[in-house]
């Protein structure tokens, strides 16, 4: 069974260089490629080589101490964090690369948080230790302090077959079982290795290797650590039912849609029917082709067993995160969200409908793209992490389709929530249709998104209808009523509902739910939220004073500056995205290339009342004129439906709550 290793890092930490060395020393490559030479095995796409960064995650097989592994090289740039997060769903363990020069960056903390949330074991590789400005000891201390990792330092003499008594003692100090065994029987190489592997897989210990990927220092040690502590058990699984997780989707030049799977249990063969989640249930699709990809090349695959990464054609419209096969179900929404939005501009040779079609295909591969089309304005908008992602999207459209586009200025993606609990009601009763829903909307925990529960007894409304209401609450990005921004951090509770034995259809409850949510929002005290970055700014001491004065000016906060051994000053803190969006270029210009700014999403925070009022006036959003998101209800009288304004609807509801 292969062990899938993901390599993660902040941009420019040396992640791809390390990946090339692992493949070279692991017997896959005849020589290790270099990013600056544009000859790496993994960054084989034209766009990646021209920019010198990883944009698309790619996988290649290698061996470590004779054991089979498969490596996934993931994007390090924050603008492509969505691709990085989806790769986490496919890996068994992670190598997190941290530069001994730049240290722990804001994006490093983001990656670490996502790895912990997904229970992925982590091995640290402290890179660039050979450079004059490197501080390996300080970086190791920062990993322990800022990430809270229990780091087990593995020196150059580490061996997979025999980890050594000194290291075994360190492990024993962290594990009662190993300590008891050690005190009774003394050092046992196999027992120490197996118990160490159990601690690493449980996330209780994180091995760390210091090295320099460019010259190969520490790479052999890292291979030994992977073989000792991270290798998957080699015994074959029994007759378990096939189950796999989708971790990415790609479109071939001929238009074919390829779904990449991590097999969790059982086996998959071509021409087999596979259960896939679809709206309202499950559908079965035949696997038209099964392939294994490696370094941009592919080969037919006769069978995919547990732990295997494979690519299948014919699996309907499944999306990254979905589980297929046994226990088929939609995936959980990604933890990361775009922070910016931009209008897509195209010439008359590319009509809006055709542009929308091309972007929808891109959204299929990158669900966070959030393509929006305004029928009224014939305008297409996309949601992105940053401006570099826009540049890559522009290049992709040109390379794949010959489509030339540009983009309007990036605007910040605000969100809305509520400050008080309200009850919203929605009624939908045109002729031969019927549904009524009563929902309580209350403030949710920050970062919780939209959640749903029910206080409605099944004697009042059957469970199948309640399940449908839940689906409709969660399936849509509801718009707030201040600026039309997406709604978040709201707990929706079903209080009551009513269906008709003859006239109710599934779509009726969709309409009733949407109207109930909007009707509730019209009554609530709405709060506008803006995204904030966590940042790390590094510059020469002469520029530190300027940075410390700029941050409060932008409305941000910072911690006490830290001066490194090279005299450079590091400032960490948080700041609104709207204010810091263009600061990276400004700082680079001020520092003449010697200043760096690392950004990562921190959280959404409430706008000030003055800012909220200004943005609401600037947007000019009128919730009552938004016909696609109406708060009004529809009732029936004398065989015809008629609309009732949101503020008059409660008096006409068929259910009157006490």
XYZ file of C-alpha atoms in Angstrom, residues 372-639:
268
model
C -21.501 35.036 -10.489
C -23.553 36.185 -13.468
C -25.945 39.144 -13.414
C -28.684 38.556 -15.994
C -29.832 42.155 -15.673
C -26.384 43.700 -16.210
C -24.940 40.880 -18.369
C -21.908 41.011 -16.111
C -19.669 38.189 -14.870
C -17.764 38.372 -11.562
C -15.280 35.944 -10.016
C -14.104 35.521 -6.431
C -10.375 35.080 -5.855
C -7.768 34.905 -3.108
C -5.545 37.571 -4.660
C -4.364 39.336 -7.775
C -1.850 36.620 -8.723
C -4.742 34.178 -9.037
C -6.401 36.588 -11.494
C -3.231 36.677 -13.578
C -3.112 32.871 -13.662
C -6.819 32.664 -14.542
C -6.185 35.040 -17.412
C -3.314 32.838 -18.634
C -5.388 29.638 -18.295
C -8.233 31.075 -20.379
C -5.736 32.132 -23.044
C -3.846 28.822 -23.112
C -6.867 26.498 -23.042
C -9.442 28.367 -25.102
C -7.671 31.233 -26.843
C -9.922 33.586 -24.864
C -8.551 37.048 -24.049
C -9.956 38.631 -20.901
C -9.025 41.294 -18.404
C -10.350 42.195 -14.990
C -11.740 45.211 -13.233
C -10.337 46.428 -9.902
C -10.423 43.900 -7.057
C -13.008 44.630 -4.420
C -13.139 43.174 -0.929
C -15.693 40.434 -0.281
C -17.648 41.554 2.747
C -20.080 39.314 4.615
C -23.147 39.952 6.726
C -24.517 38.482 9.925
C -27.134 39.442 12.513
C -26.878 40.767 16.072
C -30.209 39.542 17.432
C -32.571 36.592 17.156
C -35.674 36.916 14.967
C -38.363 34.634 13.555
C -38.814 34.643 9.800
C -41.742 33.113 7.949
C -42.257 32.202 4.316
C -45.369 31.042 2.480
C -45.495 29.824 -1.112
C -48.929 28.996 -2.504
C -49.484 29.686 -6.179
C -52.178 27.505 -7.722
C -51.537 23.773 -7.036
C -48.498 24.448 -4.873
C -48.177 24.779 -1.096
C -45.480 25.189 1.553
C -45.083 27.245 4.721
C -41.984 27.529 6.906
C -41.184 29.332 10.166
C -37.495 29.748 11.023
C -35.661 31.281 13.943
C -32.507 33.124 12.893
C -30.006 33.755 15.672
C -26.364 34.879 15.795
C -23.889 32.028 15.360
C -20.321 31.673 16.565
C -17.727 33.586 14.511
C -16.560 31.440 11.620
C -19.419 28.932 11.972
C -21.107 29.836 8.678
C -24.757 28.825 8.323
C -25.890 26.017 10.630
C -29.254 24.289 10.925
C -31.247 22.455 13.580
C -34.895 21.709 14.215
C -37.306 22.150 17.110
C -40.241 21.030 14.987
C -41.836 17.722 15.976
C -42.389 15.172 13.224
C -46.077 15.108 14.201
C -46.230 18.710 12.949
C -44.112 18.223 9.820
C -42.880 14.888 8.464
C -39.163 14.145 8.661
C -38.745 13.984 4.883
C -39.991 17.573 4.587
C -37.735 18.669 7.439
C -34.760 17.083 5.688
C -35.695 18.984 2.545
C -35.886 22.262 4.465
C -32.423 21.623 5.883
C -31.089 21.030 2.371
C -32.584 24.293 1.103
C -31.233 26.292 4.048
C -27.699 25.044 3.471
C -27.592 24.735 -0.332
C -27.590 28.435 -1.110
C -25.381 31.407 -0.361
C -28.020 33.663 1.167
C -27.583 37.407 0.668
C -27.694 39.898 3.504
C -29.972 42.930 3.378
C -27.405 45.677 4.033
C -25.220 45.355 0.923
C -26.296 42.020 -0.555
C -23.120 40.379 0.780
C -23.176 36.635 1.583
C -24.754 35.742 4.918
C -22.627 33.956 7.520
C -22.468 33.014 11.189
C -26.224 32.490 11.536
C -27.933 29.574 13.283
C -31.195 28.636 11.542
C -33.741 26.669 13.588
C -36.909 25.157 12.121
C -39.828 26.013 14.404
C -42.803 24.926 12.330
C -43.873 24.073 8.812
C -46.823 22.839 6.827
C -47.256 20.809 3.642
C -50.315 19.832 1.583
C -51.053 16.156 1.015
C -51.810 16.704 -2.643
C -50.210 19.930 -3.866
C -46.796 20.166 -2.135
C -43.700 19.508 -4.219
C -40.036 19.710 -3.244
C -39.526 23.028 -4.992
C -42.311 24.591 -2.921
C -40.293 24.280 0.261
C -37.286 25.776 -1.495
C -39.305 28.909 -2.206
C -40.785 29.015 1.296
C -37.369 28.591 2.950
C -35.694 31.293 0.873
C -38.516 33.714 1.638
C -38.522 32.874 5.344
C -34.793 33.571 5.628
C -35.162 36.893 3.820
C -38.230 37.870 5.840
C -36.301 37.233 9.038
C -33.299 39.234 7.834
C -35.553 42.208 7.073
C -36.460 42.321 10.773
C -33.008 41.656 12.228
C -30.232 44.036 13.182
C -27.723 43.309 10.440
C -23.968 43.590 10.910
C -21.456 44.020 8.087
C -18.268 41.962 8.456
C -14.939 42.646 6.775
C -12.022 40.213 6.320
C -8.737 40.740 8.161
C -5.261 39.454 7.332
C -2.720 38.119 9.749
C 0.626 39.387 8.530
C 4.349 39.172 9.029
C 6.390 42.125 7.754
C 10.183 41.778 7.593
C 12.528 44.625 6.751
C 15.795 46.297 7.660
C 15.806 48.159 10.967
C 15.751 51.519 9.166
C 12.316 50.725 7.731
C 10.811 49.264 10.901
C 9.621 52.636 12.217
C 7.719 53.285 8.999
C 5.989 49.883 9.220
C 5.014 50.458 12.857
C 3.384 53.768 11.927
C 1.678 52.370 8.816
C -0.138 49.536 10.612
C -2.248 51.725 12.986
C -2.945 54.088 10.085
C -4.509 51.162 8.225
C -6.572 50.211 11.279
C -4.412 47.216 12.146
C -2.760 45.885 15.285
C 0.723 44.507 15.837
C 2.782 42.678 18.443
C 6.168 43.717 19.766
C 8.742 43.667 16.929
C 11.429 40.955 16.949
C 14.982 41.623 15.762
C 16.800 38.674 14.175
C 20.487 37.804 14.169
C 20.928 39.587 10.839
C 19.507 42.835 12.256
C 16.265 42.577 10.291
C 13.048 43.354 12.150
C 9.942 41.155 11.989
C 6.532 42.638 12.803
C 3.467 40.379 13.164
C -0.139 41.438 13.605
C -3.579 41.722 11.995
C -5.064 44.279 9.634
C -8.190 44.774 7.461
C -7.844 43.321 3.960
C -9.260 46.489 2.388
C -6.421 48.543 3.860
C -3.559 46.096 3.396
C -4.471 44.804 -0.045
C -1.950 47.016 -1.876
C 0.557 47.358 0.972
C 2.772 44.499 -0.223
C 3.761 46.425 -3.378
C 4.219 49.636 -1.378
C 6.467 47.913 1.147
C 8.522 46.206 -1.570
C 9.089 49.565 -3.236
C 10.034 51.249 0.041
C 12.447 48.450 0.956
C 13.909 48.262 -2.562
C 13.415 44.507 -2.592
C 14.713 43.986 0.953
C 11.276 44.088 2.626
C 8.798 41.201 2.627
C 5.138 40.964 3.585
C 3.483 37.610 4.256
C -0.328 37.561 4.393
C -2.891 34.962 5.428
C -6.581 35.205 6.175
C -7.207 35.697 9.893
C -10.961 36.165 10.431
C -13.978 38.334 9.689
C -14.595 41.196 12.112
C -17.502 43.693 12.387
C -17.107 46.976 10.546
C -17.372 50.188 12.519
C -20.872 51.765 12.433
C -19.573 54.631 10.282
C -17.867 52.234 7.888
C -20.988 50.057 7.705
C -23.187 53.037 6.851
C -20.725 54.282 4.226
C -20.473 50.903 2.492
C -24.256 50.409 2.564
C -24.774 53.816 0.945
C -21.982 53.179 -1.546
C -23.453 49.834 -2.572
C -26.982 51.171 -2.882
C -28.471 47.726 -2.345
C -32.257 47.606 -1.955
C -33.372 44.197 -0.584
C -36.997 44.801 -1.570
C -36.054 45.270 -5.232
C -33.922 42.125 -5.368
C -36.448 39.947 -7.211
C -34.170 36.887 -7.109
C -34.055 37.067 -3.293
C -37.471 38.377 -2.336
C -38.656 38.519 1.291
C -42.324 38.542 0.213
C -44.683 35.559 0.379
C -47.238 34.187 -2.071
C -50.756 33.239 -0.965
C -53.710 31.853 -2.892
C -57.260 33.160 -3.137
C -60.064 32.249 -5.558
C -57.790 29.952 -7.547
